[in-house]
PDB file of N, CA and C in Angstrom:
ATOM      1  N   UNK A 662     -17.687  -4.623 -13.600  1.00 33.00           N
ATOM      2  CA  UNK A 662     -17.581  -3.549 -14.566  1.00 33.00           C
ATOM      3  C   UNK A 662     -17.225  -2.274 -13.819  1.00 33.00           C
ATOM      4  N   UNK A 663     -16.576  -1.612 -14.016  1.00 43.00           N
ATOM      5  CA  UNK A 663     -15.717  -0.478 -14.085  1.00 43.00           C
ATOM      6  C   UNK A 663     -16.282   0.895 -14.591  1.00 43.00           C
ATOM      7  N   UNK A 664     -16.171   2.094 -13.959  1.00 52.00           N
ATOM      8  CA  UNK A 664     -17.004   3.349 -14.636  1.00 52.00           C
ATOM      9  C   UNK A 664     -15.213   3.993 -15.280  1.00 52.00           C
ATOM     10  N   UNK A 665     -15.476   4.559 -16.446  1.00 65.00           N
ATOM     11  CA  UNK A 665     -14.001   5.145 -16.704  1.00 65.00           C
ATOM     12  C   UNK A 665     -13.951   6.311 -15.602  1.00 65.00           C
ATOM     13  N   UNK A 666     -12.185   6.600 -15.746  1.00 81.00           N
ATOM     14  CA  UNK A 666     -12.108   8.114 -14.716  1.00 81.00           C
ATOM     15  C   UNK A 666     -11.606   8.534 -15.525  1.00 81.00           C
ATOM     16  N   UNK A 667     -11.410  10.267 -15.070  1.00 88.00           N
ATOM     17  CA  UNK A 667     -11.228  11.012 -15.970  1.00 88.00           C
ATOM     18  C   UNK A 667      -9.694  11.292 -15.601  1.00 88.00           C
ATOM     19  N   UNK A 668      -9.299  10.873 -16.906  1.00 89.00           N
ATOM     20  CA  UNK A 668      -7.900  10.999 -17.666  1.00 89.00           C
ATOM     21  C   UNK A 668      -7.104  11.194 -16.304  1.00 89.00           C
ATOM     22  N   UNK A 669      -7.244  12.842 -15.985  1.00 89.00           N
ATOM     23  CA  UNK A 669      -6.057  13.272 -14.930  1.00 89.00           C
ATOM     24  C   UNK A 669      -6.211  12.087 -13.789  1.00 89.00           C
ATOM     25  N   UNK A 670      -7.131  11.815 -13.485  1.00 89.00           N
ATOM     26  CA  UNK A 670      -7.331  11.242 -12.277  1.00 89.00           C
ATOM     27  C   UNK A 670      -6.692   9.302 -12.523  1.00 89.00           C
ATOM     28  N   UNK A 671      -7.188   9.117 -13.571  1.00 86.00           N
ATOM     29  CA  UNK A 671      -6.458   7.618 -14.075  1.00 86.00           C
ATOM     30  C   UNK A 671      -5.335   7.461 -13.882  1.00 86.00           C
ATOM     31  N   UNK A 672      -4.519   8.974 -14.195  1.00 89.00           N
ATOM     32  CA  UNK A 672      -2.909   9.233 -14.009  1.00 89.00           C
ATOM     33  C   UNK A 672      -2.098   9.129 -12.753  1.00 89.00           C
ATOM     34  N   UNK A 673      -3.202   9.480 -11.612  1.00 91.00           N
ATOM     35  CA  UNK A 673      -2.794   9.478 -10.432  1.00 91.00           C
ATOM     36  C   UNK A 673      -2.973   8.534  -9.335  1.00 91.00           C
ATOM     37  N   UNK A 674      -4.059   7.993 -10.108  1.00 88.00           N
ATOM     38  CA  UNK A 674      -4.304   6.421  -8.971  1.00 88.00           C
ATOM     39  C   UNK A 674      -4.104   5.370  -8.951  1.00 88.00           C
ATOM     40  N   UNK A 675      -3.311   4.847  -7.811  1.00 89.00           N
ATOM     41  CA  UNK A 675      -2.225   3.626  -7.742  1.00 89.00           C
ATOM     42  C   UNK A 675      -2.556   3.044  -6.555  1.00 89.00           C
ATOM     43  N   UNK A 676      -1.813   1.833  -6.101  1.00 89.00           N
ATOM     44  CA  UNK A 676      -1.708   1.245  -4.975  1.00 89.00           C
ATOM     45  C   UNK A 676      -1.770   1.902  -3.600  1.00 89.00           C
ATOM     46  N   UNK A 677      -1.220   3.355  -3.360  1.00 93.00           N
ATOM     47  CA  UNK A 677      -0.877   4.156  -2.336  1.00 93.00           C
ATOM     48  C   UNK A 677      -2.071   4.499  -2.259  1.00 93.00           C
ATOM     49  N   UNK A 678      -2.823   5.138  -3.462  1.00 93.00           N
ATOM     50  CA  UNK A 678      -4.266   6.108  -2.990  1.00 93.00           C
ATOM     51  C   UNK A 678      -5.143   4.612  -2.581  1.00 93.00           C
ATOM     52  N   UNK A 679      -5.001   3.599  -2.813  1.00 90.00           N
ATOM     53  CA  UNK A 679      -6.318   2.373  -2.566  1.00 90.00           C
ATOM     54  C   UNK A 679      -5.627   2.112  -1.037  1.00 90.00           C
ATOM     55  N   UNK A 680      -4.353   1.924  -0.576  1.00 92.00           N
ATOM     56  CA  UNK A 680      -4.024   1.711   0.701  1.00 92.00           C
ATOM     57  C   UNK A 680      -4.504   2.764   1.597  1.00 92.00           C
ATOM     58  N   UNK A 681      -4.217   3.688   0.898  1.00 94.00           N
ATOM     59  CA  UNK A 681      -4.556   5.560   2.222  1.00 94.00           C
ATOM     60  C   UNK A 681      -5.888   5.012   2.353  1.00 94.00           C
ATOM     61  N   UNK A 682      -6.912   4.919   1.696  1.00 91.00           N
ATOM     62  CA  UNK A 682      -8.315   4.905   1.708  1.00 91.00           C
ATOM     63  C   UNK A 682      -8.904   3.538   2.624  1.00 91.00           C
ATOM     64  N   UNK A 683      -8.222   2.307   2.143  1.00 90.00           N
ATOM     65  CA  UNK A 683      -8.194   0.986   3.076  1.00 90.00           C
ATOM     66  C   UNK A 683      -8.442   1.643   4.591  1.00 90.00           C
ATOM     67  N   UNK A 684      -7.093   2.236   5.116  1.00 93.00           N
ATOM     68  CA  UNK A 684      -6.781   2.557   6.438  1.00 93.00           C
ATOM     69  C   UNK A 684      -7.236   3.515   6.773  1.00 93.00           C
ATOM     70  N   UNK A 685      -7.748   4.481   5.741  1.00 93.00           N
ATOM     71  CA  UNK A 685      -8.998   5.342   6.491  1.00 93.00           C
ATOM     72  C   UNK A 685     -10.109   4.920   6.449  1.00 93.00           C
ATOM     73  N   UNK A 686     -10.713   3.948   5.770  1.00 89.00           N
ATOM     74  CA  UNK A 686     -11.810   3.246   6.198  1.00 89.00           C
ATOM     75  C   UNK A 686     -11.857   2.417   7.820  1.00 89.00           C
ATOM     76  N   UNK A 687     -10.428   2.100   7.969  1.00 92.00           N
ATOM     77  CA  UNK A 687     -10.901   0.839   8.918  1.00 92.00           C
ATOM     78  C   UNK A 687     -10.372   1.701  10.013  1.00 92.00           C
ATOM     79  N   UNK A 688      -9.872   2.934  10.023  1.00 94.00           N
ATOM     80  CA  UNK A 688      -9.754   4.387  11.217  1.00 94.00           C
ATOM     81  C   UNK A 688     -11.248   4.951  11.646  1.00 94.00           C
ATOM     82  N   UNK A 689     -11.687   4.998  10.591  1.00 90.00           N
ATOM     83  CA  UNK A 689     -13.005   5.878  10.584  1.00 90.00           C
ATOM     84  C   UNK A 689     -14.230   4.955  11.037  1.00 90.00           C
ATOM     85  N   UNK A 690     -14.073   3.888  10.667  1.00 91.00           N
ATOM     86  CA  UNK A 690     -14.751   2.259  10.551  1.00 91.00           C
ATOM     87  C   UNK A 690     -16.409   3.297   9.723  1.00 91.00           C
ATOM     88  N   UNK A 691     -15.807   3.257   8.738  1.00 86.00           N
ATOM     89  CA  UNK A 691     -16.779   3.425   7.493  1.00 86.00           C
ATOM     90  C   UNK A 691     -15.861   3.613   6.379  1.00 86.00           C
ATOM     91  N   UNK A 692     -17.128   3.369   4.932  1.00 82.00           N
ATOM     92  CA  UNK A 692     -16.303   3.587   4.005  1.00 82.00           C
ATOM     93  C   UNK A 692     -16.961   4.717   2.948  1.00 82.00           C
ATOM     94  N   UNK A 693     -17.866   5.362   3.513  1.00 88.00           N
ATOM     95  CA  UNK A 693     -18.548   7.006   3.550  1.00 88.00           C
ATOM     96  C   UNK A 693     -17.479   7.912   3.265  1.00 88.00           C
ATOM     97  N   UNK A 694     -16.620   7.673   2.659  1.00 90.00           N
ATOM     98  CA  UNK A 694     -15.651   8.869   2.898  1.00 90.00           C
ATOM     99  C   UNK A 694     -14.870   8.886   1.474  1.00 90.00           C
ATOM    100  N   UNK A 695     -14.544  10.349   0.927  1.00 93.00           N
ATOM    101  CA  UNK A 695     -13.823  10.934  -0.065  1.00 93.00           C
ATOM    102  C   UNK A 695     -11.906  11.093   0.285  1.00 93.00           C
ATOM    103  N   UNK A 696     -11.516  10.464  -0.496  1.00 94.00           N
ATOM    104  CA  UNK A 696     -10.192  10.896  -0.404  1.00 94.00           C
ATOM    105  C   UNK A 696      -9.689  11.765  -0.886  1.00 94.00           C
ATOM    106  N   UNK A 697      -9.129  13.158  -1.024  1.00 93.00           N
ATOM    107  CA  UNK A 697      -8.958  14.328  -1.379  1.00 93.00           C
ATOM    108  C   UNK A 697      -7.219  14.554  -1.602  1.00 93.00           C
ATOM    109  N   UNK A 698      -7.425  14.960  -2.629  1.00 95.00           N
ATOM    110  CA  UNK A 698      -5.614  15.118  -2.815  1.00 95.00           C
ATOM    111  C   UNK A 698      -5.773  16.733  -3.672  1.00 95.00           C
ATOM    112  N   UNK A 699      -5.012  17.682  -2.645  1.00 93.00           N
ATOM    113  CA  UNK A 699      -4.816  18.840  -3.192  1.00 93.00           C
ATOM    114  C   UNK A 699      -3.430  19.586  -3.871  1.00 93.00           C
ATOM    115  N   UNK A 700      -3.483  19.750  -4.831  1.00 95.00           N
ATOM    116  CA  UNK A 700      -2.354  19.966  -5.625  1.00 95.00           C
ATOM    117  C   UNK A 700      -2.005  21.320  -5.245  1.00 95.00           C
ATOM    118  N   UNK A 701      -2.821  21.787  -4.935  1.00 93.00           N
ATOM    119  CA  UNK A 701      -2.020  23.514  -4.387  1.00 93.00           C
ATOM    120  C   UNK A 701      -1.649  23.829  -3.177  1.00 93.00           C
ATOM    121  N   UNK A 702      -1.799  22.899  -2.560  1.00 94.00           N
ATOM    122  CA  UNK A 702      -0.795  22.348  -0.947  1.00 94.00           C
ATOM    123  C   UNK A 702       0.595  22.671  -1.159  1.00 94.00           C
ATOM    124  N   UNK A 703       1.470  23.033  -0.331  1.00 94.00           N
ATOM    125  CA  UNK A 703       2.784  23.450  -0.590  1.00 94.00           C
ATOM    126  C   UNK A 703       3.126  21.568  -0.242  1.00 94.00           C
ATOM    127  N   UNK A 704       2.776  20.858  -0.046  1.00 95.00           N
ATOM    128  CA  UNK A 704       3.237  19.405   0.590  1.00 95.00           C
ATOM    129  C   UNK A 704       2.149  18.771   0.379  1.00 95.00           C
ATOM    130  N   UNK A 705       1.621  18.493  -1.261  1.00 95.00           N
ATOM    131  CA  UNK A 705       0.397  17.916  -1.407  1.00 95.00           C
ATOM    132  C   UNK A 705       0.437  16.220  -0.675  1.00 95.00           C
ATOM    133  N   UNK A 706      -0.527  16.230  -0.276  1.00 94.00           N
ATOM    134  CA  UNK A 706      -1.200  14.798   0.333  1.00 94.00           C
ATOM    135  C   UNK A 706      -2.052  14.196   0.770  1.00 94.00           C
ATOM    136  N   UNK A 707      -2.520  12.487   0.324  1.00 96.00           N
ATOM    137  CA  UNK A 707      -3.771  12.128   0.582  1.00 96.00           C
ATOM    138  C   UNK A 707      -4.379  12.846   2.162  1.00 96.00           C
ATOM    139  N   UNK A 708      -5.517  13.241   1.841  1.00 95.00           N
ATOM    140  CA  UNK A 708      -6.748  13.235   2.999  1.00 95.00           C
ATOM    141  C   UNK A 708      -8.051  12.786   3.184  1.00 95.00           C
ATOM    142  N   UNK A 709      -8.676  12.274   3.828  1.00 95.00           N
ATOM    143  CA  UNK A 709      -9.617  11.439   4.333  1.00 95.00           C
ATOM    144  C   UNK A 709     -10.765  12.106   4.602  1.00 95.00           C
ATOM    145  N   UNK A 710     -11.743  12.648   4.094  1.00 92.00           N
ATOM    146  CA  UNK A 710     -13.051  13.591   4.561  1.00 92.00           C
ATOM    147  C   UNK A 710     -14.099  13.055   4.613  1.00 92.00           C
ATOM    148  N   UNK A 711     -15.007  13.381   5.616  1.00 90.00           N
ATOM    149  CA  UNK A 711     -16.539  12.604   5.626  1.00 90.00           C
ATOM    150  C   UNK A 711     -17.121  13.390   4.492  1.00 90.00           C
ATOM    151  N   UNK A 712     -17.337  12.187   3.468  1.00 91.00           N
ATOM    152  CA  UNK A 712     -18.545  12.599   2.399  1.00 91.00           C
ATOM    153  C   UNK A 712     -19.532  13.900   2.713  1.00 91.00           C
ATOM    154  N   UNK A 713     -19.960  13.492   4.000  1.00 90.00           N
ATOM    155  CA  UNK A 713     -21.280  14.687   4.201  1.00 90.00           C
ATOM    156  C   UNK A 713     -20.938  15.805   4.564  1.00 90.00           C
ATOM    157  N   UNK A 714     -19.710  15.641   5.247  1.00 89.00           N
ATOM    158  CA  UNK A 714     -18.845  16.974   5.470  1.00 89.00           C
ATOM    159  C   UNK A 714     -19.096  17.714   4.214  1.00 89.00           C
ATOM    160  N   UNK A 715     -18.075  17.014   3.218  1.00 87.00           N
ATOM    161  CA  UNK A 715     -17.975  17.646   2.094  1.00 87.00           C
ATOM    162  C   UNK A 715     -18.673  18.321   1.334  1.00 87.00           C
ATOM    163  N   UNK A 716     -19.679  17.309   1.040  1.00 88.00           N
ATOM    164  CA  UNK A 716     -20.977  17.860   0.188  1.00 88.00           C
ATOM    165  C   UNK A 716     -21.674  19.342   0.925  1.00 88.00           C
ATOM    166  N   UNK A 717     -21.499  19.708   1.938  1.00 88.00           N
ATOM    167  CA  UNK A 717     -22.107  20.963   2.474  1.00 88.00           C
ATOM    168  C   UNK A 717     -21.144  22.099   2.710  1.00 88.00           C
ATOM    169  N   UNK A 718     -19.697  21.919   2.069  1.00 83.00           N
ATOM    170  CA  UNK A 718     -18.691  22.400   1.579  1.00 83.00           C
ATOM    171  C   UNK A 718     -19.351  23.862  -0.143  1.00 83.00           C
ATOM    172  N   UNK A 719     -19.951  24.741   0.755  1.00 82.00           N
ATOM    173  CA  UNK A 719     -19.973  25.599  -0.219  1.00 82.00           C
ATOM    174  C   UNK A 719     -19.098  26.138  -1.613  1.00 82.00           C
ATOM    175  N   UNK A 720     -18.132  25.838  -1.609  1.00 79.00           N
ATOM    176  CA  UNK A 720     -16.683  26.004  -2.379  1.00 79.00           C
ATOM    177  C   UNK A 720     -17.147  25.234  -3.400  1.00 79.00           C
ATOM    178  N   UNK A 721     -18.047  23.923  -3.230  1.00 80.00           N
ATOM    179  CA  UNK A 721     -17.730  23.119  -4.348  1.00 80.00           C
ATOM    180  C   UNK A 721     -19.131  23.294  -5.195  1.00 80.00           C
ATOM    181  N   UNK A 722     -19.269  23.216  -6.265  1.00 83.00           N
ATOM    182  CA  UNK A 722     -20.389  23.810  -7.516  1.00 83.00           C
ATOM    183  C   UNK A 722     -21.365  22.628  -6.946  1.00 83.00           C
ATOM    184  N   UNK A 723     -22.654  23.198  -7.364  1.00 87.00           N
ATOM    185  CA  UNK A 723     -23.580  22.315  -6.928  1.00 87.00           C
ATOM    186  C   UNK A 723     -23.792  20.939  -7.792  1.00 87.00           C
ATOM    187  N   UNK A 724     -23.645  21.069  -8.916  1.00 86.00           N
ATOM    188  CA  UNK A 724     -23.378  19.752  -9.393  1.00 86.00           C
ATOM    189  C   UNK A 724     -22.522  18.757  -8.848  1.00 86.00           C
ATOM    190  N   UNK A 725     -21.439  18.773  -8.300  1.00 85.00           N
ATOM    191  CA  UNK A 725     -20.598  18.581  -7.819  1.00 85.00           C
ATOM    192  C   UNK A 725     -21.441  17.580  -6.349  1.00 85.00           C
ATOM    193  N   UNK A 726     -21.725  18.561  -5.679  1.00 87.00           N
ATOM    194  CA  UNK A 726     -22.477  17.910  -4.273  1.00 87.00           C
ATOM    195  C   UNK A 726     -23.357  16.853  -4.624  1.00 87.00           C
ATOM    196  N   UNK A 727     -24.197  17.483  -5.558  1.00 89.00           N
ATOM    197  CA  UNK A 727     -24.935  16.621  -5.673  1.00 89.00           C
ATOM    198  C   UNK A 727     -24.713  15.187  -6.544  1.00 89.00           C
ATOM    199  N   UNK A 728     -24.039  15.450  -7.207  1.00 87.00           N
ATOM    200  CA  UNK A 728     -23.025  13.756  -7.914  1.00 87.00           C
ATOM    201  C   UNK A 728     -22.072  13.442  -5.872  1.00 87.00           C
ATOM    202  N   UNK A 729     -21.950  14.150  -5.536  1.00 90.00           N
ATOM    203  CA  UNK A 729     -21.904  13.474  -4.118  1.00 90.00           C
ATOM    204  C   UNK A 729     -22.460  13.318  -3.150  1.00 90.00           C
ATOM    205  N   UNK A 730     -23.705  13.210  -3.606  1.00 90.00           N
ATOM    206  CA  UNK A 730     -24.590  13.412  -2.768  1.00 90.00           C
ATOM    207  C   UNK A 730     -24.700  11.633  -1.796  1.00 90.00           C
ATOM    208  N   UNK A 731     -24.489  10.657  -2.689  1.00 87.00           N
ATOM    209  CA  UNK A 731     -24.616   9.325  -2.336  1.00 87.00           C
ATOM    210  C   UNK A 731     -23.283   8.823  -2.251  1.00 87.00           C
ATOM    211  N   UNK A 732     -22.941   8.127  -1.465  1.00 85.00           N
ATOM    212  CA  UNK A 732     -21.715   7.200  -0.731  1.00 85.00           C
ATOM    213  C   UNK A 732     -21.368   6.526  -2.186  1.00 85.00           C
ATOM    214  N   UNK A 733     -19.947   6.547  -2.712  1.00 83.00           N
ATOM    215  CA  UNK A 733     -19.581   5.637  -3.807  1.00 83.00           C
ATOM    216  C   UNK A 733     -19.833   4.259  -3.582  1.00 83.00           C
ATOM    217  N   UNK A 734     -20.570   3.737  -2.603  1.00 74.00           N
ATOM    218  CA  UNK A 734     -20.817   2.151  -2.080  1.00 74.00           C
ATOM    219  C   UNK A 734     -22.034   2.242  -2.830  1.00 74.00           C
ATOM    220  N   UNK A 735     -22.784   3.197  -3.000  1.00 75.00           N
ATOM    221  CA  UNK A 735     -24.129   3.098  -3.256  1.00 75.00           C
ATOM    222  C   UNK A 735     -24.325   2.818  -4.711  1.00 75.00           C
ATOM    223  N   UNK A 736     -22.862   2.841  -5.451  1.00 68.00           N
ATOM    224  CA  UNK A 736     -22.810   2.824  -7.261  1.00 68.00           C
ATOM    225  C   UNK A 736     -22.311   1.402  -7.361  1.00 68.00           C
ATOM    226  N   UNK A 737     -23.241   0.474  -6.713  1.00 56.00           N
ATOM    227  CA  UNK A 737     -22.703  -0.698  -6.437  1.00 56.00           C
ATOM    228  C   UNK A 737     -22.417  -1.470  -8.088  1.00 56.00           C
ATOM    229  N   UNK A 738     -23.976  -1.355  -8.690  1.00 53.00           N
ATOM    230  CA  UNK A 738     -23.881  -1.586  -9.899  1.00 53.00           C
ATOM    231  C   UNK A 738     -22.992  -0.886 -10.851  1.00 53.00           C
ATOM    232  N   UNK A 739     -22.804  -0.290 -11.380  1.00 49.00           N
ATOM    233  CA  UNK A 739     -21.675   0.640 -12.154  1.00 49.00           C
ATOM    234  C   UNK A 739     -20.334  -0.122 -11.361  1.00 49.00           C
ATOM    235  N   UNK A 740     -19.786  -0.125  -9.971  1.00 48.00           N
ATOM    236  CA  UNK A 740     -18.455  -0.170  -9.779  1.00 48.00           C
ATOM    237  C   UNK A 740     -18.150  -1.731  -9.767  1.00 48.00           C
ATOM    238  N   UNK A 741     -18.919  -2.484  -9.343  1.00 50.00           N
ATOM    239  CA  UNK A 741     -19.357  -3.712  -9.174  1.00 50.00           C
ATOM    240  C   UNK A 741     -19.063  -4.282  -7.419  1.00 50.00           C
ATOM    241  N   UNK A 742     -18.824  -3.616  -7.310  1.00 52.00           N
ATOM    242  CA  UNK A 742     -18.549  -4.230  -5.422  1.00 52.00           C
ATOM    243  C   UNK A 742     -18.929  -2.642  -4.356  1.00 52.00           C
ATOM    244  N   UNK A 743     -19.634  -3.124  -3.733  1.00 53.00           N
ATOM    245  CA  UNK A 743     -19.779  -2.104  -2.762  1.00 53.00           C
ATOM    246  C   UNK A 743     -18.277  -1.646  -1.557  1.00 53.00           C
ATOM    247  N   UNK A 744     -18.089  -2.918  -1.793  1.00 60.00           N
ATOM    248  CA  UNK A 744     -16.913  -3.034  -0.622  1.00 60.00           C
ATOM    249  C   UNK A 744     -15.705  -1.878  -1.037  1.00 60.00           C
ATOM    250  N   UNK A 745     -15.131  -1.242   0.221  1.00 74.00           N
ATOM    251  CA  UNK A 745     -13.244  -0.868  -0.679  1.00 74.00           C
ATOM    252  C   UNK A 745     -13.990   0.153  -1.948  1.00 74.00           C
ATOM    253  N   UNK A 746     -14.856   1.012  -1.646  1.00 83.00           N
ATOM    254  CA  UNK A 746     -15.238   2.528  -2.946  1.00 83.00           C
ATOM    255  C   UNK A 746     -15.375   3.360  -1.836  1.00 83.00           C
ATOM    256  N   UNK A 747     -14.946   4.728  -2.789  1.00 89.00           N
ATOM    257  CA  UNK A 747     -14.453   5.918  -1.867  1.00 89.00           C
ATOM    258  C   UNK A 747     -14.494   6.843  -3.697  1.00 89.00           C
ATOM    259  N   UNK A 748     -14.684   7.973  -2.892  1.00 91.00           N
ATOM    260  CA  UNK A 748     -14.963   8.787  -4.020  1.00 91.00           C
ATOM    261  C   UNK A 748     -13.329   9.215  -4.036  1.00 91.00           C
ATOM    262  N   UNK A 749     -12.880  10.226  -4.841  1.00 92.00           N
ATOM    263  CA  UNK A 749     -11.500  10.093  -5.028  1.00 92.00           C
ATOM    264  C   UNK A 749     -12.058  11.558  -5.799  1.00 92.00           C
ATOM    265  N   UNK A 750     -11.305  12.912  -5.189  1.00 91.00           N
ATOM    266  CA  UNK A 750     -11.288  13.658  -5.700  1.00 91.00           C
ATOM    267  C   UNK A 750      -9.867  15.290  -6.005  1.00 91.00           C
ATOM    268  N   UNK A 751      -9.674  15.386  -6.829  1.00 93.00           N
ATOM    269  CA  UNK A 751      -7.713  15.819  -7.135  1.00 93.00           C
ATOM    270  C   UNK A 751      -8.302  17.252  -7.713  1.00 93.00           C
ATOM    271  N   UNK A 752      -7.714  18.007  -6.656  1.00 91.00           N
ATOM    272  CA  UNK A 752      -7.917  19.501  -6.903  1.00 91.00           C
ATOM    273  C   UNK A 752      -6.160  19.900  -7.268  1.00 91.00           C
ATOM    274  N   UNK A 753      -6.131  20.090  -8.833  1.00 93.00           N
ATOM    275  CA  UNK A 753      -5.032  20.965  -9.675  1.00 93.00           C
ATOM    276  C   UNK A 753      -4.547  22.138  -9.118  1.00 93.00           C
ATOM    277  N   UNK A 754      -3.241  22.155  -9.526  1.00 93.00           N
ATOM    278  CA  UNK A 754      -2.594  23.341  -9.142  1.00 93.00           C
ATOM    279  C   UNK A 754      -3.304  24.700  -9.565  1.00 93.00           C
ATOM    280  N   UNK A 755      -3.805  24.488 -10.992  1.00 92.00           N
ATOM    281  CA  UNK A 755      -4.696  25.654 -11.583  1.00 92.00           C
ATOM    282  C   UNK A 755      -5.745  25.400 -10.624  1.00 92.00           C
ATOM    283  N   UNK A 756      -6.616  25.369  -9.907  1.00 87.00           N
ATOM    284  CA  UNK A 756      -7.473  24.961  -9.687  1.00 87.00           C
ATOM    285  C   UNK A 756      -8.899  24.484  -9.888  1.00 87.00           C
ATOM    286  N   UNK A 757      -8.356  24.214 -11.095  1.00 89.00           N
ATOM    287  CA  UNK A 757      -9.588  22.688 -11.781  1.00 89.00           C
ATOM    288  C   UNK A 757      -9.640  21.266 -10.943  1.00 89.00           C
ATOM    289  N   UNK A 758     -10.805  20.907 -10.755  1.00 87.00           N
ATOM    290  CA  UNK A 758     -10.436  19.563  -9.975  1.00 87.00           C
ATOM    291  C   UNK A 758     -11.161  18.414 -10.774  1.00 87.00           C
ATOM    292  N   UNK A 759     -11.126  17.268 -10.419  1.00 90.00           N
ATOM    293  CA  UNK A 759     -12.077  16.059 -11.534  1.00 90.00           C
ATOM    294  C   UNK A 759     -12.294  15.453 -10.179  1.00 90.00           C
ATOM    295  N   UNK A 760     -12.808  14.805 -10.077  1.00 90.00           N
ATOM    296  CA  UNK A 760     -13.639  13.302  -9.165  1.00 90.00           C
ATOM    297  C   UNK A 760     -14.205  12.097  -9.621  1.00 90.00           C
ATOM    298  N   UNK A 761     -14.041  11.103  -9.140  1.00 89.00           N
ATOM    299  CA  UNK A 761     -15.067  10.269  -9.717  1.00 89.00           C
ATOM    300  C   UNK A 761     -14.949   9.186  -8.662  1.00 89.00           C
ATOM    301  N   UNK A 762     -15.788   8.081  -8.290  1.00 87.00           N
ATOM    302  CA  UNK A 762     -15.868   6.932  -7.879  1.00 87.00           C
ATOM    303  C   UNK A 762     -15.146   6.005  -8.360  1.00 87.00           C
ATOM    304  N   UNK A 763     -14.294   5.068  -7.024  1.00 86.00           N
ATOM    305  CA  UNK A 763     -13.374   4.276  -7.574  1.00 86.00           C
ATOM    306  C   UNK A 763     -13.304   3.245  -6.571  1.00 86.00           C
ATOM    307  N   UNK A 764     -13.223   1.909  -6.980  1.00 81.00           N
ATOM    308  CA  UNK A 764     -13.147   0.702  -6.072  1.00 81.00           C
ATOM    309  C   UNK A 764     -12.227   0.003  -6.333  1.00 81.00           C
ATOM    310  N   UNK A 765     -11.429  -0.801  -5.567  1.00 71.00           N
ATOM    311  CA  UNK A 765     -10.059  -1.246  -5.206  1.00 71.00           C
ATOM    312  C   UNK A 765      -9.986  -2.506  -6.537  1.00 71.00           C
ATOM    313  N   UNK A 766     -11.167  -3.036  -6.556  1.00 69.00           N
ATOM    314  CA  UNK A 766     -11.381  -3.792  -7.835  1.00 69.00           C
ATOM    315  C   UNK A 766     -10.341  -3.265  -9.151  1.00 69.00           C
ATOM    316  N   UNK A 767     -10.922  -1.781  -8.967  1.00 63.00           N
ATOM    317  CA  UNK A 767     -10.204  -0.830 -10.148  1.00 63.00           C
ATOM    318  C   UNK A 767      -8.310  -1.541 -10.585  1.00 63.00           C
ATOM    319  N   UNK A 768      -8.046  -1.377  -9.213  1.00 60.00           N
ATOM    320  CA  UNK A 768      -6.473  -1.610  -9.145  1.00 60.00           C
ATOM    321  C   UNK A 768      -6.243  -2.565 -10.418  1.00 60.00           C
ATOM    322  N   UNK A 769      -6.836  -3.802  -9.917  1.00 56.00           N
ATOM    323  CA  UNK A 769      -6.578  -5.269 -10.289  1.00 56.00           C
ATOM    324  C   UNK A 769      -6.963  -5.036 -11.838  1.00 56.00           C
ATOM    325  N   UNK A 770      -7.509  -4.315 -12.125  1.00 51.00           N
ATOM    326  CA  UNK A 770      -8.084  -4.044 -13.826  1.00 51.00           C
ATOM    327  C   UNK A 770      -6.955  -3.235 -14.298  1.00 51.00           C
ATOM    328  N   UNK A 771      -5.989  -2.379 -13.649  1.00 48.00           N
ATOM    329  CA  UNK A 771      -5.207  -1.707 -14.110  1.00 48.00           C
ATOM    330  C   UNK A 771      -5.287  -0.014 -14.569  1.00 48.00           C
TER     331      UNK A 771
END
């Protein structure tokens, strides 16, 4: 079972964002880590951040940290596989951003 994502983010995730994340898992040799795609980049593109980094990332609202506070491996139930989850988070050109937890499973569901 599958958690829905939110809309913008459904729009943007494909084969490329589950490969970037694959090979930054097995770079990093963990799978603790947020993939970050910033839209107000003059040359937006996937990036690879340690979760804990992030979460102590003042910029981001505290709700926010704290829904990241735990490794997307840890939403084992909700995503259904621990394996191949990475939080996945798309900061807009306006700068609104969405996030949510996503596992490679996802792909294969469409």
């Amino acid at each position: 079972m599958s958690t829905p994502l939110p809309p913008r983010i459904a729009e943007i995730i494909d084969a490329r964002v589950f490969t970037f994340a694959q090979g930054a898992q097995r770079h990093f040799k963990t799978n603790d880590l947020v993939v970050l795609l910033d839209f107000r980049e003059a040359k937006p593109a996937l990036e690879a951040v340690d979760r804990k980094r992030l979460i102590e990332a003042e910029e981001l609202p505290l709700d926010v940290r704290l829904q990241l506070s735990q490794p997307a491996s840890a939403l084992e139930e909700v995503l259904g596989s621990a394996e191949q989850s990475f939080w996945f988070v798309v900061i807009f050109e306006d700068g609104d951003f969405e996030y949510g937890a996503v596992n490679a499973a996802m792909l294969d569901a469409g």
